[in-house]
Coordinates of C-alpha atoms and ligand atoms in Angstrom, one line a residue:
X1165 CA 0.0 0.0 0.0
X1166 CA 1.3 3.5 -1.0
X1167 CA 0.1 6.5 0.8
X1168 CA 0.7 10.2 0.4
X1169 CA 0.8 12.3 3.6
X1170 CA 0.1 16.1 3.8
X1171 CA 1.3 18.0 6.8
X1172 CA 0.2 21.6 7.2
X1173 CA -0.7 22.1 10.9
X1174 CA 1.7 25.0 11.5
X1175 CA 4.8 26.4 9.9
X1176 CA 5.7 23.4 7.8
X1177 CA 4.2 22.3 4.6
X1178 CA 5.3 18.7 4.3
X1179 CA 4.5 16.0 1.7
X1180 CA 5.7 12.5 2.0
X1181 CA 5.0 9.1 0.5
X1182 CA 5.4 5.7 2.3
X1183 CA 4.8 2.1 1.2
X1184 CA 4.6 -0.9 3.4
X1185 CA 8.3 -1.6 2.8
X1186 CA 9.9 1.8 2.7
X1187 CA 9.8 5.6 2.9
X1188 CA 9.6 6.8 -0.7
X1189 CA 9.7 10.6 -0.5
X1190 CA 10.0 13.4 2.0
X1191 CA 9.6 16.9 0.8
X1192 CA 9.0 20.0 2.9
X1193 CA 9.2 23.8 3.0
X1194 CA 9.1 25.8 6.2
X1195 CA 7.5 29.2 6.6
X1196 CA 10.1 31.4 8.2
X1197 CA 8.7 34.7 9.6
X1198 CA 10.8 37.7 9.1
X1199 CA 9.9 38.9 12.5
X1200 CA 7.7 37.8 15.4
X1201 CA 6.0 34.4 15.6
X1202 CA 3.9 32.4 13.1
X1203 CA 1.3 34.7 11.5
X1204 CA -1.6 32.3 10.6
X1205 CA -2.6 33.9 7.3
X1206 CA 1.0 34.4 6.1
X1207 CA 1.8 30.7 7.0
X1208 CA -1.3 29.6 5.1
X1209 CA -0.2 31.7 2.1
X1210 CA 3.2 30.1 2.2
X1211 CA 1.6 26.7 2.1
X1212 CA -0.6 27.2 -0.9
X1213 CA 2.2 28.9 -2.8
X1214 CA 4.5 25.8 -2.3
X1215 CA 1.9 23.1 -2.7
X1216 CA 2.3 22.4 -6.5
X1217 CA 6.0 22.5 -6.3
X1218 CA 6.2 20.0 -3.4
X1219 CA 3.6 17.8 -5.1
X1220 CA 5.8 17.7 -8.2
X1221 CA 8.9 17.0 -6.1
X1222 CA 7.4 14.0 -4.2
X1223 CA 6.3 12.4 -7.5
X1224 CA 9.9 12.8 -8.8
X1225 CA 11.5 11.6 -5.6
X1226 CA 9.2 8.5 -5.3
X1227 CA 9.4 8.0 -9.0
X1228 CA 5.6 7.6 -9.3
X1229 CA 2.5 9.6 -10.1
X1230 CA -0.3 10.6 -7.8
X1231 CA -2.8 8.3 -9.6
X1232 CA -0.7 5.3 -8.5
X1233 CA -1.4 5.9 -4.8
X1234 CA -3.7 3.8 -2.7
X1235 CA -4.5 6.6 -0.2
X1236 CA -4.2 10.3 0.7
X1237 CA -3.7 11.2 4.3
X1238 CA -3.8 14.8 5.6
X1239 CA -3.3 16.3 9.0
X1240 CA -6.9 17.2 10.1
X1241 CA -5.8 18.7 13.4
X1242 CA -4.8 19.9 15.9
X1243 CA -3.2 23.1 14.5
X1244 CA -3.6 26.6 13.1
X1245 CA -7.1 26.7 11.3
X1246 CA -5.9 28.7 8.3
X1247 CA -3.0 26.3 7.8
X1248 CA -5.1 23.2 8.3
X1249 CA -7.5 24.4 5.5
X1250 CA -4.7 24.3 2.9
X1251 CA -3.7 20.6 3.6
X1252 CA -7.4 19.6 3.6
X1253 CA -8.0 21.3 0.3
X1254 CA -5.0 19.6 -1.3
X1255 CA -6.2 16.2 0.0
X1256 CA -9.8 16.7 -1.2
X1257 CA -8.7 17.9 -4.6
X1258 CA -6.4 15.0 -5.2
X1259 CA -8.8 12.5 -3.8
X1260 CA -11.6 13.7 -6.0
X1261 CA -9.5 14.1 -9.2
X1262 CA -7.9 10.7 -9.0
X1263 CA -10.7 8.8 -7.2
X1264 CA -8.3 7.8 -4.3
X1265 CA -9.7 7.4 -0.7
X1266 CA -8.5 9.9 1.9
X1267 CA -8.1 9.8 5.6
X1268 CA -7.9 12.7 8.1
X1269 CA -5.1 12.2 10.6
X1270 CA -4.4 13.4 14.2
X1271 CA -1.0 15.1 14.0
X1272 CA 0.1 14.1 17.5
X1273 CA -0.6 10.4 16.9
X1274 CA 1.4 10.6 13.6
X1275 CA 4.5 11.7 15.6
X1276 CA 4.2 8.6 17.7
X1277 CA 3.7 6.2 14.7
X1278 CA 6.6 7.5 12.7
X1279 CA 8.7 7.2 15.9
X1280 CA 7.7 3.6 16.2
X1281 CA 8.4 3.0 12.5
X1282 CA 11.9 4.6 12.5
X1283 CA 13.2 3.4 15.8
X1284 CA 13.1 0.0 17.7
X1285 CA 10.4 1.4 20.1
X1286 CA 7.3 -0.9 20.3
X1287 CA 5.1 0.4 23.1
X1288 CA 6.7 3.6 24.3
X1289 CA 5.6 6.4 26.7
X1290 CA 6.0 9.4 24.4
X1291 CA 7.3 12.8 25.3
X1292 CA 6.1 15.0 22.5
X1293 CA 7.5 18.5 22.6
X1294 CA 7.0 20.9 19.7
X1295 CA 6.1 24.5 18.9
X1296 CA 2.4 24.0 19.5
X1297 CA 2.2 20.9 21.7
X1298 CA 3.7 19.5 24.8
X1299 CA 2.3 16.2 25.9
X1300 CA 3.1 12.9 27.5
X1301 CA 1.2 10.1 25.9
X1302 CA 0.7 6.5 26.7
X1303 CA -1.4 3.7 25.0
X1304 CA -3.9 2.4 27.5
X1305 CA -7.0 0.3 26.7
X1306 CA -7.2 1.3 23.1
X1307 CA -6.4 5.0 23.3
X1308 CA -3.3 7.2 23.6
X1309 CA -4.0 8.8 27.0
X1310 CA -2.6 12.2 27.6
X1311 CA -1.0 11.5 31.0
X1312 CA 0.6 14.9 31.3
X1313 CA 0.6 18.1 29.3
X1314 CA 1.3 21.8 29.4
X1315 CA -1.4 23.8 31.1
X1316 CA -0.5 26.9 29.0
X1317 CA 2.0 27.3 26.2
X1318 CA 4.1 24.5 24.5
X1319 CA 7.8 24.2 25.4
X1320 CA 8.9 25.1 21.8
X1321 CA 6.7 28.2 21.9
X1322 CA 8.2 29.1 25.3
X1323 CA 11.8 28.8 23.9
X1324 CA 10.8 30.8 20.8
X1325 CA 9.2 33.6 22.9
X1326 CA 12.1 33.9 25.2
X1327 CA 14.6 33.9 22.2
X1328 CA 12.6 36.7 20.6
X1329 CA 12.6 38.8 23.8
X1330 CA 16.3 38.3 24.0
X1331 CA 16.7 39.6 20.5
X1332 CA 17.4 36.3 18.6
X1333 CA 15.7 35.2 15.4
X1334 CA 12.9 32.6 15.2
X1335 CA 13.1 29.7 16.1
X1336 CA 14.6 30.4 19.5
X1337 CA 15.2 26.8 20.6
X1338 CA 18.4 26.2 18.6
X1339 CA 19.7 29.7 19.5
X1340 CA 19.2 29.1 23.2
X1341 CA 20.8 25.7 22.9
X1342 CA 24.0 27.3 21.5
X1343 CA 24.1 30.0 24.1
X1344 CA 23.5 27.4 26.9
X1345 CA 26.5 25.4 25.8
X1346 CA 28.8 28.3 26.8
X1347 CA 28.2 27.9 30.5
X1348 CA 27.6 25.3 33.2
X1349 CA 26.2 27.7 35.7
X1350 CA 22.6 28.4 36.4
X1351 CA 20.5 31.1 38.2
X1352 CA 17.6 29.8 40.2
X1353 CA 14.1 30.0 38.6
X1354 CA 10.8 28.5 39.5
X1355 CA 10.3 24.9 38.6
X1356 CA 7.3 24.5 36.2
X1357 CA 5.8 21.1 37.2
X1358 CA 2.3 20.4 38.6
X1359 CA 2.0 16.6 39.1
X1360 CA 2.5 15.3 35.6
X1361 CA 1.4 18.5 34.0
X1362 CA 3.7 21.4 33.1
X1363 CA 3.4 25.2 32.7
X1364 CA 5.9 27.4 30.9
X1365 CA 4.5 30.9 30.5
X1366 CA 5.4 31.9 34.1
X1367 CA 9.0 30.6 33.6
X1368 CA 9.3 32.7 30.4
X1369 CA 8.1 35.8 32.2
X1370 CA 10.4 35.2 35.1
X1371 CA 13.4 34.6 32.8
X1372 CA 12.5 37.6 30.6
X1373 CA 12.6 39.9 33.6
X1374 CA 16.3 39.1 34.1
X1375 CA 17.3 40.1 30.5
X1376 CA 20.1 42.7 30.7
X1377 CA 20.9 41.9 34.4
X1378 CA 22.1 38.4 33.7
X1379 CA 24.2 37.2 30.7
X1380 CA 22.3 35.6 27.8
X1381 CA 24.3 32.4 28.1
X1382 CA 23.4 32.1 31.8
X1383 CA 19.8 32.8 31.2
X1384 CA 19.6 30.3 28.3
X1385 CA 21.2 27.6 30.4
X1386 CA 19.0 28.3 33.4
X1387 CA 15.9 28.2 31.3
X1388 CA 16.9 24.9 29.7
X1389 CA 17.9 23.2 32.9
X1390 CA 14.7 24.1 34.7
X1391 CA 12.3 23.4 31.8
X1392 CA 14.0 20.2 30.7
X1393 CA 14.4 18.8 34.2
X1394 CA 10.7 19.3 34.7
X1395 CA 9.6 17.5 31.5
X1396 CA 11.9 14.7 32.2
X1397 CA 10.6 14.4 35.8
X1398 CA 7.0 14.3 34.4
X1399 CA 8.1 11.6 31.9
X1400 CA 9.7 9.5 34.6
X1401 CA 6.6 9.7 36.7
X1402 CA 4.4 8.6 33.8
X1403 CA 6.8 5.7 33.0
X1404 CA 6.8 4.6 36.7
X1405 CA 3.0 4.7 36.8
X1406 CA 2.7 2.7 33.6
X1407 CA 5.6 0.3 34.3
X1408 CA 6.9 1.5 30.9
X1409 CA 10.3 0.3 29.6
X1410 CA 10.5 2.6 26.6
X1411 CA 10.5 6.3 26.2
X1412 CA 10.1 8.0 22.8
X1413 CA 11.2 11.6 22.6
X1414 CA 9.9 13.5 19.6
X1415 CA 8.7 16.9 18.3
X1416 CA 11.1 19.8 17.3
X1417 CA 12.4 20.2 20.8
X1418 CA 13.7 16.6 20.7
X1419 CA 16.5 18.1 18.5
X1420 CA 18.0 19.5 21.7
X1421 CA 21.1 17.5 22.8
X1422 CA 20.9 18.5 26.5
X1423 CA 17.3 17.3 26.6
X1424 CA 18.2 14.0 24.9
X1425 CA 21.0 13.5 27.4
X1426 CA 18.6 14.0 30.3
X1427 CA 16.1 11.6 28.9
X1428 CA 18.8 9.0 28.2
X1429 CA 20.2 9.3 31.7
X1430 CA 16.8 9.0 33.3
X1431 CA 16.0 5.9 31.2
X1432 CA 19.4 4.4 32.0
X1433 CA 18.8 4.8 35.7
X1434 CA 15.4 3.0 35.4
X1435 CA 16.7 0.2 33.1
X1436 CA 14.6 1.5 30.3
X1437 CA 15.4 2.3 26.7
X1438 CA 15.2 5.9 25.2
X1439 CA 14.4 6.4 21.6
X1440 CA 14.6 9.5 19.4
X1441 CA 13.6 9.3 15.7
X1442 CA 16.0 10.8 13.1
X1443 CA 15.8 14.6 13.1
X1444 CA 13.8 14.9 9.9
X1445 CA 11.1 12.8 11.5
X1446 CA 11.1 14.7 14.9
X1447 CA 10.3 18.0 13.2
X1448 CA 6.9 18.2 11.5
X1449 CA 6.9 16.3 8.2
X1450 CA 4.6 14.7 5.6
X1451 CA 6.1 11.2 6.0
X1452 CA 4.6 10.8 9.5
X1453 CA 1.1 11.7 8.2
X1454 CA 1.6 9.2 5.4
X1455 CA 2.6 6.5 7.9
X1456 CA -0.3 7.2 10.2
X1457 CA -2.6 7.1 7.1
X1458 CA -1.1 3.8 6.0
X1459 CA -1.8 2.3 9.4
X1460 CA -5.3 3.6 9.6
X1461 CA -6.3 2.7 6.1
X1462 CA -5.0 -0.8 6.6
X1463 CA -7.4 -0.9 9.6
X1464 CA -10.2 0.1 7.3
X1465 CA -10.5 3.8 8.1
X1466 CA -11.5 6.4 5.5
X1467 CA -12.7 10.0 5.8
X1468 CA -15.6 11.1 3.6
X1469 CA -15.7 14.6 2.1
X1470 CA -18.4 15.7 4.5
X1471 CA -16.3 14.6 7.5
X1472 CA -13.1 16.3 6.2
X1473 CA -13.5 19.7 7.9
X1474 CA -10.5 20.8 9.9
X1475 CA -10.3 20.0 13.6
X1476 CA -8.1 22.7 15.2
X1477 CA -8.5 21.4 18.7
X1478 CA -8.6 17.7 18.0
X1479 CA -7.1 15.8 21.0
X1480 CA -5.2 12.5 20.4
X1481 CA -7.2 10.7 23.1
X1482 CA -10.4 11.1 21.1
X1483 CA -9.1 8.5 18.5
X1484 CA -9.7 4.8 18.9
X1485 CA -6.4 3.0 18.2
X1486 CA -7.5 0.2 15.8
X1487 CA -4.2 -0.1 13.9
Ligands
LIG1342 P1 7.8 21.5 15.5 O1 6.7 22.3 16.0 O2 7.7 20.1 16.0 O3 8.2 21.5 14.1 O4 9.1 22.0 16.3 C1 9.5 23.4 16.2 C2 10.0 23.8 17.6 O5 11.2 23.1 17.9 C3 10.4 25.3 17.7 O6 9.7 25.8 18.8 C4 11.9 25.3 17.9 O7 12.3 26.3 18.7 C5 12.1 23.9 18.6 N1 13.5 23.5 18.4 C6 14.1 23.2 17.2 N2 15.4 22.8 17.4 C7 15.6 22.9 18.7 C8 16.7 22.7 19.6 N3 17.9 22.3 19.1 N4 16.5 22.9 20.9 C9 15.3 23.3 21.4 N5 14.3 23.5 20.7 C10 14.4 23.3 19.3
LIG1343 MG1 4.4 18.5 15.6

């Protein structure tokens, strides 16, 4: 079975094709704001401007044509409404033109499925940290339960906000990582954990107030140490509660080497395994949507045109795991 996946939940327009045997194509183009964060309309404009080009590129890379596909998967949510519309329109158009069934995919679940496909993880507790989402997910009686999550903004968003306030370009995560590598010291900040839930906006404000009084390197390192220690503590609690022997770290923030180190160390101490997908599959991408589509279509799922409306607030625990 060959499936095309279309990702357009936020800044990335990604198109990918997978078969049962291999990953056949992975094309993407990221909206990069000149200033500020992600402007919904501008990101959506970026996506429709690049749609035809990426479609052409995936066909070339996979050496096949769209009409040879068995399914078309698109990220139906959660995400920025204006951006979700673009992916849904591409999917409906291709599906109708070529008579190929389509399936609307939950973006968070796709991160887990591509993680399982590209690593040795089988039944992991997932720590998913991105620009728009921060969740700990665990498969329990047929659904991925959200056992912990941020109560306000996502960790990636927090890093980007702080980076911007400090005068660095978007995205802030990699900029702060580089700064943090320059020092081992930290200043004390509040610790953003509430049980297995997290909260980052207060930590951003607190750190932001110290800009100018404390060196950027020290601020970046302090923010990282506090925020990452908290997410790893929440992950450890979730694993202990579940008796889980595998952790899967994914989302754009999983690119951070200090965070990976902390997750790996925690797992080692528990006798558990830590898995991180290759970088191109941690960041948002079309391949993960294709993979989730492949799994769901094999299980007999299909989304009809009348059910293909975007779902900006779609939570992963609303989906029955039948694959
Ligand atoms: P995503 O939404 O999953 O595509 O991930 C984008 C987010 O990942 C942005 O908020 C980035 O700041 C963050 N990010 C990317 N690379 C790193 C890094 N090396 N360290 C921390 N955060 C990162
Ligand atoms: Mg994501």
